[in-house]
Amino acid sequence: MIKPPQQSIALDELDHRILDQLQSDCALTNLELAQRVHASTPTSLRRVRRLVDEGVIEKQVAILNPEKVGNALTAIIEITLDVQTAEHLDEFEAGAITEPAILQCYRVSPGPDFVLIAQLVDMPAYHAMAHRVFTSKANVRNVRTFFSVHRSKFETRTIVAK
């Protein structure tokens, strides 16, 4: 389901400094964060809580090295559906986002209908996932997969508009 665009949240310079620090290391204590952004600890805590409550900070996670946990195969997958009605797009998307191997799911235009990023153990795991999510579905017209041979950059940082 396509979500309507959300309103931007008004962010000041202190919010920007806090977000910059948390995107580098969300495990900072409030004291460490406050010192790095040159704010008092109560102000820092209050700002972080507001950023979480307003949805600016969606979640705080640990980012794992896929190779060190046994998921060395990265697949970038283009999906084109046979029928592109809103209901068919929603149906495919609902199925794709429940698959644990699929880390990212984007509706795109023009070109394919979806671009997915999946992280898997190996090629047999990819084939099993592809059958489960793509080839067993009647409405999937085309699957085009690219396999990463080298990752030169991976960044989770979001540029915050000023």
Short mmCIF file of the C-alpha atoms (twelve columns), coordinates in Angstrom:
data_MODEL
# 
_entry.id   MODEL 
# 
loop_
_atom_site.group_PDB 
_atom_site.id 
_atom_site.type_symbol 
_atom_site.label_atom_id 
_atom_site.label_alt_id 
_atom_site.label_comp_id 
_atom_site.label_asym_id 
_atom_site.label_seq_id 
_atom_site.Cartn_x 
_atom_site.Cartn_y 
_atom_site.Cartn_z 
_atom_site.pdbx_PDB_model_num 
ATOM 1   C CA . MET A 1   0.000  0.000   0.000   1 
ATOM 2   C CA . ILE A 2   1.393  3.393   -0.970  1 
ATOM 3   C CA . LYS A 3   1.544  5.685   2.021   1 
ATOM 4   C CA . PRO A 4   0.781  9.397   1.641   1 
ATOM 5   C CA . PRO A 5   3.805  11.669  2.033   1 
ATOM 6   C CA . GLN A 6   4.438  12.667  5.629   1 
ATOM 7   C CA . GLN A 7   4.988  16.206  6.802   1 
ATOM 8   C CA . SER A 8   8.600  17.130  7.520   1 
ATOM 9   C CA . ILE A 9   9.424  17.781  11.145  1 
ATOM 10  C CA . ALA A 10  11.020 21.133  11.978  1 
ATOM 11  C CA . LEU A 11  14.590 20.397  13.067  1 
ATOM 12  C CA . ASP A 12  17.039 22.917  14.471  1 
ATOM 13  C CA . GLU A 13  20.839 22.802  14.569  1 
ATOM 14  C CA . LEU A 14  20.901 20.855  17.854  1 
ATOM 15  C CA . ASP A 15  18.556 18.225  16.378  1 
ATOM 16  C CA . HIS A 16  20.905 17.925  13.394  1 
ATOM 17  C CA . ARG A 17  23.927 17.438  15.651  1 
ATOM 18  C CA . ILE A 18  22.082 14.808  17.691  1 
ATOM 19  C CA . LEU A 19  20.966 12.922  14.581  1 
ATOM 20  C CA . ASP A 20  24.468 13.053  13.123  1 
ATOM 21  C CA . GLN A 21  25.964 11.546  16.279  1 
ATOM 22  C CA . LEU A 22  23.282 8.870   16.673  1 
ATOM 23  C CA . GLN A 23  23.631 7.794   13.043  1 
ATOM 24  C CA . SER A 24  27.324 7.205   13.698  1 
ATOM 25  C CA . ASP A 25  26.829 5.424   17.016  1 
ATOM 26  C CA . CYS A 26  23.404 4.903   18.572  1 
ATOM 27  C CA . ALA A 27  24.979 3.136   21.573  1 
ATOM 28  C CA . LEU A 28  26.200 6.429   23.032  1 
ATOM 29  C CA . THR A 29  25.038 7.095   26.555  1 
ATOM 30  C CA . ASN A 30  22.981 10.228  27.018  1 
ATOM 31  C CA . LEU A 31  25.933 11.820  28.841  1 
ATOM 32  C CA . GLU A 32  28.302 11.057  25.937  1 
ATOM 33  C CA . LEU A 33  25.762 12.328  23.415  1 
ATOM 34  C CA . ALA A 34  25.155 15.532  25.365  1 
ATOM 35  C CA . GLN A 35  28.899 16.206  25.569  1 
ATOM 36  C CA . ARG A 36  29.384 15.607  21.832  1 
ATOM 37  C CA . VAL A 37  26.512 17.905  20.802  1 
ATOM 38  C CA . HIS A 38  27.309 20.561  23.443  1 
ATOM 39  C CA . ALA A 39  23.992 20.345  25.284  1 
ATOM 40  C CA . SER A 40  22.921 19.543  28.815  1 
ATOM 41  C CA . THR A 41  22.015 15.931  29.535  1 
ATOM 42  C CA . PRO A 42  18.320 16.739  30.219  1 
ATOM 43  C CA . THR A 43  18.092 18.698  26.951  1 
ATOM 44  C CA . SER A 44  19.753 15.876  25.042  1 
ATOM 45  C CA . LEU A 45  17.430 13.272  26.532  1 
ATOM 46  C CA . ARG A 46  14.341 15.401  25.889  1 
ATOM 47  C CA . ARG A 47  15.382 16.003  22.252  1 
ATOM 48  C CA . VAL A 48  16.057 12.320  21.563  1 
ATOM 49  C CA . ARG A 49  12.685 11.357  23.060  1 
ATOM 50  C CA . ARG A 50  10.953 13.964  20.864  1 
ATOM 51  C CA . LEU A 51  12.769 12.698  17.756  1 
ATOM 52  C CA . VAL A 52  11.640 9.155   18.578  1 
ATOM 53  C CA . ASP A 53  8.062  10.191  19.416  1 
ATOM 54  C CA . GLU A 54  7.749  12.197  16.175  1 
ATOM 55  C CA . GLY A 55  9.070  9.290   14.111  1 
ATOM 56  C CA . VAL A 56  12.270 10.987  12.962  1 
ATOM 57  C CA . ILE A 57  14.199 8.163   14.628  1 
ATOM 58  C CA . GLU A 58  12.396 5.015   13.475  1 
ATOM 59  C CA . LYS A 59  14.498 2.507   15.400  1 
ATOM 60  C CA . GLN A 60  17.952 1.899   16.785  1 
ATOM 61  C CA . VAL A 61  19.699 -1.270  15.649  1 
ATOM 62  C CA . ALA A 62  23.001 -3.132  15.505  1 
ATOM 63  C CA . ILE A 63  24.259 -3.517  11.940  1 
ATOM 64  C CA . LEU A 64  25.858 -6.893  11.410  1 
ATOM 65  C CA . ASN A 65  28.531 -7.869  8.924   1 
ATOM 66  C CA . PRO A 66  26.649 -10.317 6.652   1 
ATOM 67  C CA . GLU A 67  29.753 -12.361 5.829   1 
ATOM 68  C CA . LYS A 68  30.632 -12.876 9.498   1 
ATOM 69  C CA . VAL A 69  27.149 -14.259 10.216  1 
ATOM 70  C CA . GLY A 70  27.114 -16.541 7.174   1 
ATOM 71  C CA . ASN A 71  25.056 -14.491 4.682   1 
ATOM 72  C CA . ALA A 72  27.654 -13.641 2.055   1 
ATOM 73  C CA . LEU A 73  25.335 -13.560 -0.992  1 
ATOM 74  C CA . THR A 74  23.716 -10.193 -1.708  1 
ATOM 75  C CA . ALA A 75  21.053 -10.181 -4.419  1 
ATOM 76  C CA . ILE A 76  19.624 -7.054  -6.027  1 
ATOM 77  C CA . ILE A 77  16.370 -8.158  -7.631  1 
ATOM 78  C CA . GLU A 78  14.103 -6.448  -10.142 1 
ATOM 79  C CA . ILE A 79  10.511 -7.664  -10.259 1 
ATOM 80  C CA . THR A 80  8.001  -6.868  -12.990 1 
ATOM 81  C CA . LEU A 81  4.405  -7.886  -12.454 1 
ATOM 82  C CA . ASP A 82  2.029  -8.958  -15.179 1 
ATOM 83  C CA . VAL A 83  -0.835 -6.842  -13.824 1 
ATOM 84  C CA . GLN A 84  0.025  -3.573  -12.053 1 
ATOM 85  C CA . THR A 85  -3.236 -2.618  -10.389 1 
ATOM 86  C CA . ALA A 86  -2.996 -1.173  -6.891  1 
ATOM 87  C CA . GLU A 87  -4.353 -4.421  -5.450  1 
ATOM 88  C CA . HIS A 88  -1.780 -6.556  -7.299  1 
ATOM 89  C CA . LEU A 89  1.094  -4.275  -6.277  1 
ATOM 90  C CA . ASP A 90  -0.086 -4.353  -2.651  1 
ATOM 91  C CA . GLU A 91  -0.442 -8.143  -2.762  1 
ATOM 92  C CA . PHE A 92  3.074  -8.703  -4.080  1 
ATOM 93  C CA . GLU A 93  4.558  -6.199  -1.643  1 
ATOM 94  C CA . ALA A 94  2.775  -7.813  1.318   1 
ATOM 95  C CA . GLY A 95  4.297  -11.176 0.422   1 
ATOM 96  C CA . ALA A 96  7.784  -9.805  -0.234  1 
ATOM 97  C CA . ILE A 97  8.075  -7.925  3.032   1 
ATOM 98  C CA . THR A 98  7.288  -11.034 5.074   1 
ATOM 99  C CA . GLU A 99  10.298 -12.881 3.596   1 
ATOM 100 C CA . PRO A 100 13.181 -12.662 6.131   1 
ATOM 101 C CA . ALA A 101 15.897 -12.745 3.438   1 
ATOM 102 C CA . ILE A 102 14.505 -9.599  1.804   1 
ATOM 103 C CA . LEU A 103 16.014 -6.653  3.648   1 
ATOM 104 C CA . GLN A 104 14.698 -3.834  1.472   1 
ATOM 105 C CA . CYS A 105 11.681 -3.513  -0.825  1 
ATOM 106 C CA . TYR A 106 11.131 -0.525  -3.106  1 
ATOM 107 C CA . ARG A 107 8.333  0.246   -5.561  1 
ATOM 108 C CA . VAL A 108 10.035 1.991   -8.442  1 
ATOM 109 C CA . SER A 109 9.176  3.772   -11.648 1 
ATOM 110 C CA . PRO A 110 9.919  3.577   -14.531 1 
ATOM 111 C CA . GLY A 111 11.187 0.107   -15.360 1 
ATOM 112 C CA . PRO A 112 10.463 -2.799  -13.056 1 
ATOM 113 C CA . ASP A 113 7.705  -2.562  -10.484 1 
ATOM 114 C CA . PHE A 114 9.915  -3.464  -7.514  1 
ATOM 115 C CA . VAL A 115 13.586 -3.534  -6.587  1 
ATOM 116 C CA . LEU A 116 14.455 -5.802  -3.678  1 
ATOM 117 C CA . ILE A 117 17.677 -6.286  -1.738  1 
ATOM 118 C CA . ALA A 118 18.129 -9.754  -0.264  1 
ATOM 119 C CA . GLN A 119 20.879 -11.251 1.891   1 
ATOM 120 C CA . LEU A 120 21.308 -15.025 1.706   1 
ATOM 121 C CA . VAL A 121 23.668 -17.808 2.681   1 
ATOM 122 C CA . ASP A 122 24.328 -19.124 -0.815  1 
ATOM 123 C CA . MET A 123 22.858 -19.785 -4.267  1 
ATOM 124 C CA . PRO A 124 20.633 -22.717 -3.170  1 
ATOM 125 C CA . ALA A 125 19.137 -20.422 -0.518  1 
ATOM 126 C CA . TYR A 126 18.533 -17.793 -3.214  1 
ATOM 127 C CA . HIS A 127 16.783 -20.340 -5.461  1 
ATOM 128 C CA . ALA A 128 14.549 -21.511 -2.610  1 
ATOM 129 C CA . MET A 129 13.616 -17.926 -1.728  1 
ATOM 130 C CA . ALA A 130 13.044 -17.025 -5.390  1 
ATOM 131 C CA . HIS A 131 10.679 -19.960 -5.801  1 
ATOM 132 C CA . ARG A 132 8.800  -19.120 -2.588  1 
ATOM 133 C CA . VAL A 133 8.415  -15.414 -3.275  1 
ATOM 134 C CA . PHE A 134 8.586  -14.974 -7.063  1 
ATOM 135 C CA . THR A 135 8.264  -17.958 -9.357  1 
ATOM 136 C CA . SER A 136 5.401  -19.599 -7.512  1 
ATOM 137 C CA . LYS A 137 3.337  -16.400 -7.888  1 
ATOM 138 C CA . ALA A 138 1.123  -16.222 -10.978 1 
ATOM 139 C CA . ASN A 139 1.358  -12.440 -11.344 1 
ATOM 140 C CA . VAL A 140 5.179  -12.211 -11.529 1 
ATOM 141 C CA . ARG A 141 6.124  -11.689 -15.184 1 
ATOM 142 C CA . ASN A 142 9.868  -11.122 -14.900 1 
ATOM 143 C CA . VAL A 143 12.589 -11.604 -12.275 1 
ATOM 144 C CA . ARG A 144 16.013 -10.141 -12.960 1 
ATOM 145 C CA . THR A 145 18.662 -10.660 -10.292 1 
ATOM 146 C CA . PHE A 146 22.099 -9.147  -9.930  1 
ATOM 147 C CA . PHE A 147 24.561 -10.701 -7.471  1 
ATOM 148 C CA . SER A 148 27.050 -8.457  -5.730  1 
ATOM 149 C CA . VAL A 149 30.668 -9.417  -6.290  1 
ATOM 150 C CA . HIS A 150 32.059 -6.547  -4.224  1 
ATOM 151 C CA . ARG A 151 30.554 -3.951  -1.912  1 
ATOM 152 C CA . SER A 152 32.607 -0.764  -1.891  1 
ATOM 153 C CA . LYS A 153 30.157 1.257   0.173   1 
ATOM 154 C CA . PHE A 154 27.326 0.502   2.560   1 
ATOM 155 C CA . GLU A 155 25.864 3.379   4.500   1 
ATOM 156 C CA . THR A 156 22.772 3.616   6.653   1 
ATOM 157 C CA . ARG A 157 23.076 7.349   7.217   1 
ATOM 158 C CA . THR A 158 20.209 9.519   5.962   1 
ATOM 159 C CA . ILE A 159 20.975 13.031  4.835   1 
ATOM 160 C CA . VAL A 160 18.910 15.379  6.972   1 
ATOM 161 C CA . ALA A 161 17.532 18.351  5.015   1 
ATOM 162 C CA . LYS A 162 18.348 21.684  6.573   1 
# 
